[in-house]
Coordinates of N, CA, C and O in Angstrom, one line a residue:
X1 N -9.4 12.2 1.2 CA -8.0 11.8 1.1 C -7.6 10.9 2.2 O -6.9 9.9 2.0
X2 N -8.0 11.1 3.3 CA -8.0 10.2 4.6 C -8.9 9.1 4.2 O -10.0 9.0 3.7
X3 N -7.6 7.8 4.7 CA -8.4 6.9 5.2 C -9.3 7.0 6.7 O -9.5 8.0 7.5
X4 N -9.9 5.1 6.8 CA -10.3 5.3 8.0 C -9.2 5.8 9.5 O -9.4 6.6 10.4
X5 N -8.8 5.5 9.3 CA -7.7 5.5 10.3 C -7.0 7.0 10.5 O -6.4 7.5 11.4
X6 N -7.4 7.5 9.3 CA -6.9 9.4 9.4 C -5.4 9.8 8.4 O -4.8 10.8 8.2
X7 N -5.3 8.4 8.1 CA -3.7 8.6 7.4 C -4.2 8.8 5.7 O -5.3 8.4 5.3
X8 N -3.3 9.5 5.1 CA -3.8 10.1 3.8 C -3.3 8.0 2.7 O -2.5 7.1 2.8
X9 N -4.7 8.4 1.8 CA -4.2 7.1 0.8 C -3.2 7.7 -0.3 O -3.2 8.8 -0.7
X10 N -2.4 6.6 -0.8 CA -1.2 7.0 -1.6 C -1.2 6.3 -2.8 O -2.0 5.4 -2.8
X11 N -0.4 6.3 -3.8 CA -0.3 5.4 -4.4 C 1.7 5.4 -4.7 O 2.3 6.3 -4.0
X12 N 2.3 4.7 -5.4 CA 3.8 4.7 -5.2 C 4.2 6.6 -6.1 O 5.1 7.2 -5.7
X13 N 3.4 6.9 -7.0 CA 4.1 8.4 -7.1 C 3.8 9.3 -6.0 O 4.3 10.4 -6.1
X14 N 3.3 9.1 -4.9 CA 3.2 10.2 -4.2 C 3.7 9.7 -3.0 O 3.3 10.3 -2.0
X15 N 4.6 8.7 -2.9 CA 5.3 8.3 -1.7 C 6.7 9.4 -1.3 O 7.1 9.8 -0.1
X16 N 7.2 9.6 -2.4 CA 8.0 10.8 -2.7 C 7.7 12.0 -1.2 O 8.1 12.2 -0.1
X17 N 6.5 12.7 -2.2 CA 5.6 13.5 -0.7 C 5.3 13.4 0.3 O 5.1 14.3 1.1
X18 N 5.4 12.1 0.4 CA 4.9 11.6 2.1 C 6.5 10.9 2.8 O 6.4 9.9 3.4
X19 N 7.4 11.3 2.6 CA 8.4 10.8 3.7 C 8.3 11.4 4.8 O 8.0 12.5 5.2
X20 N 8.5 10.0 5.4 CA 8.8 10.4 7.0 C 7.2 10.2 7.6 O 7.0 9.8 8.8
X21 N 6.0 10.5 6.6 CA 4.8 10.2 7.1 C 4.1 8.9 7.2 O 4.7 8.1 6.4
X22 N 3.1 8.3 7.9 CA 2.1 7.6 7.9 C 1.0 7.6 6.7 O 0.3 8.6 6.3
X23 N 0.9 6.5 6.3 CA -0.1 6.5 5.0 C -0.8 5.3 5.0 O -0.8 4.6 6.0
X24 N -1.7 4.9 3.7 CA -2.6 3.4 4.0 C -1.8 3.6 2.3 O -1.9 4.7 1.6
X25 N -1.2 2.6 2.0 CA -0.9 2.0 0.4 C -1.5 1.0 0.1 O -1.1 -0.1 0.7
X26 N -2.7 0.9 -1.0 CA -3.0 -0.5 -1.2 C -2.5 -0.8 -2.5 O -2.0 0.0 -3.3
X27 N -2.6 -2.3 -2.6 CA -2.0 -3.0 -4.1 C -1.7 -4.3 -3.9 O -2.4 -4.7 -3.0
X28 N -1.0 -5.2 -4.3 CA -0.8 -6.3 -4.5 C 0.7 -7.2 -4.4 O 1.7 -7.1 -5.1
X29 N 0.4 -8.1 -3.2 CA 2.0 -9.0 -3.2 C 2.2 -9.3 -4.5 O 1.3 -9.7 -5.3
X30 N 3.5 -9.1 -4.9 CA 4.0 -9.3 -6.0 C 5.3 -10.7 -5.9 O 5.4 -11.6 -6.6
X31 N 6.2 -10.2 -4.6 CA 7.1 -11.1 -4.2 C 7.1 -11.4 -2.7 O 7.0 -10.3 -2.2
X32 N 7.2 -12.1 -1.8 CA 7.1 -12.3 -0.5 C 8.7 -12.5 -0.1 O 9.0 -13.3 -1.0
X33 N 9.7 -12.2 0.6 CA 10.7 -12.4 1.2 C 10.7 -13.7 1.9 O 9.9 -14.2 2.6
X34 N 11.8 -14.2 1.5 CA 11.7 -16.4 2.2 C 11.6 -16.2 3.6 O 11.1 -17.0 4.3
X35 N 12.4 -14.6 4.3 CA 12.9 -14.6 5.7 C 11.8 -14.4 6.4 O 11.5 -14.6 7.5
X36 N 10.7 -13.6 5.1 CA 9.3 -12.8 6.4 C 9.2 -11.9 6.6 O 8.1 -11.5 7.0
X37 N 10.4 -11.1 6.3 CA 11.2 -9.8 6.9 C 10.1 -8.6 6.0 O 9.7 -7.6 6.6
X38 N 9.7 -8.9 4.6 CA 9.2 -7.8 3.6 C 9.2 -8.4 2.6 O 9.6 -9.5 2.5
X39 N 8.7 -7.6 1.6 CA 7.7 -8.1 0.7 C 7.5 -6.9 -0.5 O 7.7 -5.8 -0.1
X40 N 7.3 -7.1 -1.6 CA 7.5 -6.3 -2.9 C 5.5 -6.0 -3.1 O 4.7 -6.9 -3.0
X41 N 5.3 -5.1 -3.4 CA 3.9 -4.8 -3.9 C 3.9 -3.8 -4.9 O 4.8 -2.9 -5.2
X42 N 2.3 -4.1 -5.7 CA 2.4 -3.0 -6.8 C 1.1 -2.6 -6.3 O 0.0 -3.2 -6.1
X43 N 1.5 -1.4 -6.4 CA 0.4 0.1 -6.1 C -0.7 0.1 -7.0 O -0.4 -0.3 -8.1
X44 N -1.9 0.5 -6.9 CA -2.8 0.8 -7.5 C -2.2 1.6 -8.9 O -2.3 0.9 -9.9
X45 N -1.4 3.0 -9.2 CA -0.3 3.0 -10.1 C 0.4 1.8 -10.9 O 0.8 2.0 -12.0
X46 N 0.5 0.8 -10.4 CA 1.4 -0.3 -10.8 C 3.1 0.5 -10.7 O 4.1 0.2 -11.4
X47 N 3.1 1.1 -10.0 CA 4.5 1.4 -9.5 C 4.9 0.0 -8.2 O 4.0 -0.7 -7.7
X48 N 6.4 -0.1 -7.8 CA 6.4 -1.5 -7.3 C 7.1 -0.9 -5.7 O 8.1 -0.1 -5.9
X49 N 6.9 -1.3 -4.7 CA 7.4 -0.6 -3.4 C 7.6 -1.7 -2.3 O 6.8 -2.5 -1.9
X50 N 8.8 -1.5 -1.7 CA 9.6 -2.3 -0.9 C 8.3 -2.4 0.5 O 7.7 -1.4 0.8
X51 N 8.2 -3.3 1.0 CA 7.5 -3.5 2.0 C 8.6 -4.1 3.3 O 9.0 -5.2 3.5
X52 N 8.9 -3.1 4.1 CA 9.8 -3.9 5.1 C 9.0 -4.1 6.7 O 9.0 -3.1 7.5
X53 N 8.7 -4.7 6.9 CA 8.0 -5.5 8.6 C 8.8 -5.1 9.6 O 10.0 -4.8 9.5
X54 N 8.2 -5.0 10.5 CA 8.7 -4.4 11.9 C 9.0 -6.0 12.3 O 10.2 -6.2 12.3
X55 N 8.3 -7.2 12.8 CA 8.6 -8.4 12.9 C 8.5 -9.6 11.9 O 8.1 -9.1 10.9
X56 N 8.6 -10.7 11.8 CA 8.8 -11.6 11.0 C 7.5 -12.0 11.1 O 6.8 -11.9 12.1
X57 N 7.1 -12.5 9.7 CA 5.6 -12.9 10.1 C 5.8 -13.7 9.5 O 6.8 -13.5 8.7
X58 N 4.9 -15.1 9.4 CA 4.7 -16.5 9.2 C 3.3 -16.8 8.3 O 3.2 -17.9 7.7
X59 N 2.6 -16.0 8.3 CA 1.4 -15.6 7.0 C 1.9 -15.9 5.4 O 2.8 -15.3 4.8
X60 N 1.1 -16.7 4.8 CA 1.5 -16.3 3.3 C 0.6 -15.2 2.8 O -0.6 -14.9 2.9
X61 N 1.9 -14.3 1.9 CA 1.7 -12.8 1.8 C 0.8 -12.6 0.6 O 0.6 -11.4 0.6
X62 N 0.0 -13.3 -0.6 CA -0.4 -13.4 -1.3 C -2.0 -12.2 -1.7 O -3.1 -12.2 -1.2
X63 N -1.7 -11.9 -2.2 CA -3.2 -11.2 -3.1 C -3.3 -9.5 -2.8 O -2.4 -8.7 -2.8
X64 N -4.5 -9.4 -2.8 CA -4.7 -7.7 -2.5 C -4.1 -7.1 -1.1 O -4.5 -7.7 -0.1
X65 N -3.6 -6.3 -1.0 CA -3.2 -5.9 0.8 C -3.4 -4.5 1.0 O -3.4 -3.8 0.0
X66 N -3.4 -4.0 2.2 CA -3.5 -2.8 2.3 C -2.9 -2.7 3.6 O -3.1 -3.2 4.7
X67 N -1.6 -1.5 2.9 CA -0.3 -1.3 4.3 C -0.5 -0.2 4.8 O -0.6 0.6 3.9
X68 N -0.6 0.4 6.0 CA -0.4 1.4 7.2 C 1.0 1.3 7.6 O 1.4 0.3 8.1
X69 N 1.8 2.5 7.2 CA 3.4 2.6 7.2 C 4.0 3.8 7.2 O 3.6 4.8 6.7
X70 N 5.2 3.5 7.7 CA 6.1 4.8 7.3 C 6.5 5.0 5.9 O 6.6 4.0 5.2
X71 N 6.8 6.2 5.3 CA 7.3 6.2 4.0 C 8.5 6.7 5.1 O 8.7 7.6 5.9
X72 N 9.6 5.2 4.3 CA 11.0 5.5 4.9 C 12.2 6.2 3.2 O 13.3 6.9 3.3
X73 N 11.5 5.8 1.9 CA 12.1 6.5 0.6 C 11.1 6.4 -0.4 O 9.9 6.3 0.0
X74 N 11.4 6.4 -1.6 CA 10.5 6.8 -2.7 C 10.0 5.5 -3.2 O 9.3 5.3 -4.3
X75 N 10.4 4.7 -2.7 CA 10.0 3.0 -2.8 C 9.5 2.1 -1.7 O 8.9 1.0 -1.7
X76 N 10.1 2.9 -0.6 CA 10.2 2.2 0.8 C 9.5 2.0 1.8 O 10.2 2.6 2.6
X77 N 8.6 1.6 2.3 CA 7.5 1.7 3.4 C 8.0 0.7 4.6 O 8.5 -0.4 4.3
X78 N 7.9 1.3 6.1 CA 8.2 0.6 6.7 C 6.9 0.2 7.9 O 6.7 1.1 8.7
X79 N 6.2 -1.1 7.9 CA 4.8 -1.2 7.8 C 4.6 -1.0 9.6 O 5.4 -1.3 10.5
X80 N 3.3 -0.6 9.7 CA 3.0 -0.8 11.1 C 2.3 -1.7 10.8 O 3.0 -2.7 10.8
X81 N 1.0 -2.0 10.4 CA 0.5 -3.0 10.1 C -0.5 -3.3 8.7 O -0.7 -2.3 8.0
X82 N -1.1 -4.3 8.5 CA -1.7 -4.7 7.1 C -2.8 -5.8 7.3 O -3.0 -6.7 8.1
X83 N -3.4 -5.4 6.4 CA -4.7 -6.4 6.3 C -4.6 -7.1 4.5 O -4.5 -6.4 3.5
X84 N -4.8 -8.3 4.7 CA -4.7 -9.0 2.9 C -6.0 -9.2 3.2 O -6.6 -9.4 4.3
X85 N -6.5 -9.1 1.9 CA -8.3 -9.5 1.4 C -8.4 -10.5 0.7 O -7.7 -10.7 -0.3
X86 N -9.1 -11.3 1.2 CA -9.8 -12.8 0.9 C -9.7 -12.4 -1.1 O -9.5 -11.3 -1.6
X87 N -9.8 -13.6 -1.9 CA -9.5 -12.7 -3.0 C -11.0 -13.2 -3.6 O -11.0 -13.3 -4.8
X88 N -11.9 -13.5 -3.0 CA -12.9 -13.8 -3.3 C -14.3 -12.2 -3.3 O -15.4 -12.0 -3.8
X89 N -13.1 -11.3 -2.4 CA -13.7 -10.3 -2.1 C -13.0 -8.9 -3.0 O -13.4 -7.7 -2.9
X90 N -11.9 -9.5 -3.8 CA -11.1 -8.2 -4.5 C -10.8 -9.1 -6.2 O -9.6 -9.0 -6.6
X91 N -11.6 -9.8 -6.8 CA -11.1 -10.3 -8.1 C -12.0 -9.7 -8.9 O -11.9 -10.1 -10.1
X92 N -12.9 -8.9 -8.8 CA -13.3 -7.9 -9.6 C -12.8 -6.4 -8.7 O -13.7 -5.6 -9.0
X93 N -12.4 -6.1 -8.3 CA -11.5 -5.0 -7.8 C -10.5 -4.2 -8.6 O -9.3 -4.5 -8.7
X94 N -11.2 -2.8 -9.4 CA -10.7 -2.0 -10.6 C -9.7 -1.5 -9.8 O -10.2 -0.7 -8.9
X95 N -8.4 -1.6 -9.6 CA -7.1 -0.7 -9.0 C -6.6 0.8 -10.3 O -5.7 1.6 -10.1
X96 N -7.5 0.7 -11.7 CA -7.6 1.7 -12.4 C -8.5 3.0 -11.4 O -8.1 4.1 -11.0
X97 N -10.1 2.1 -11.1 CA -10.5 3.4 -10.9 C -9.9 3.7 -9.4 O -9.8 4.9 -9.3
X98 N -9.6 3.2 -8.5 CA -8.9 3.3 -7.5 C -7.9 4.4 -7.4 O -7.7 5.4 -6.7
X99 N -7.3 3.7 -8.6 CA -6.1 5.2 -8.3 C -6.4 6.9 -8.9 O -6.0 8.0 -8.6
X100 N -7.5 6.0 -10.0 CA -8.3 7.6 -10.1 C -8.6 8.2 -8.7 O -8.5 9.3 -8.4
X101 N -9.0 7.4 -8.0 CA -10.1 8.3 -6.8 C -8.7 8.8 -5.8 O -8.8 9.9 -5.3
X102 N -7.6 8.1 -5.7 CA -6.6 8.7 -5.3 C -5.9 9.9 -5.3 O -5.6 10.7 -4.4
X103 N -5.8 9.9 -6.9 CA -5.5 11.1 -7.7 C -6.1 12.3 -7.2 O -5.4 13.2 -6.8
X104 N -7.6 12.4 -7.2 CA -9.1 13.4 -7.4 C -8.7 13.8 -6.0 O -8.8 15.0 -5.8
X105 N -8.3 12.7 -4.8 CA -8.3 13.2 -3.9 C -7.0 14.1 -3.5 O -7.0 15.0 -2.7
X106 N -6.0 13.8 -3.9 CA -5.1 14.6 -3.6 C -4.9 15.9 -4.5 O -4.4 16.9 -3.9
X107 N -5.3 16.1 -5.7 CA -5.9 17.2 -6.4 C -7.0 18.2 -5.5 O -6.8 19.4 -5.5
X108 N -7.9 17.7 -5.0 CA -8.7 18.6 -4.2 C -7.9 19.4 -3.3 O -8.0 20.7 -3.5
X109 N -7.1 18.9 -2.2 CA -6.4 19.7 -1.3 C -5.8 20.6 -2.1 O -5.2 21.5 -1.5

């Protein structure tokens, strides 16, 4: 259920469970903010969750990403930080079986 990092992976139904906690959410820029400020993604679920930045960033936000964040509501993440994947390295990338393995893992505990 841990990522590397030690923080549990999530997908947007189980952001609910995790307020106030640290998590790794992966899925996909959907909308980028003009200001920088945050950014819209869809979860491995295809549920859709506010991405808000601690600073402004100057990066275009595009493709697969994976956020390390607070869950600040049931939509809302407030990011410590993120890595976007080359998409040469995620365009065969099943976010079906993904969220299965999500699932399986939070079912075990």
């Amino acid at each position: 259920m841990l990522a590397p990092t030690g923080k549990p992976r999530i997908n947007s139904q189980l952001m609910e469970k995790y307020q106030g906690k640290i998590v790794c959410l992966l899925g996909t820029v959907t909308e980028a903010d003009a200001g920088g400020m945050s950014f819209k993604m869809k979860a491995s679920d295809e549920g859709i969750v506010t991405v808000t930045l601690q600073e402004q960033t100057q990066e275009c936000l595009t493709g697969v990403i994976e956020v390390m964040g607070k869950v600040t509501s049931k939509s809302t993440l407030l990011c410590n930080n993120y890595v976007l994947f080359p998409s040469e390295l995620t365009e065969k990338f099943d976010f079906s079986q993904y969220n299965e393995a999500v699932l399986l893992m939070h079912n075990i505990d």
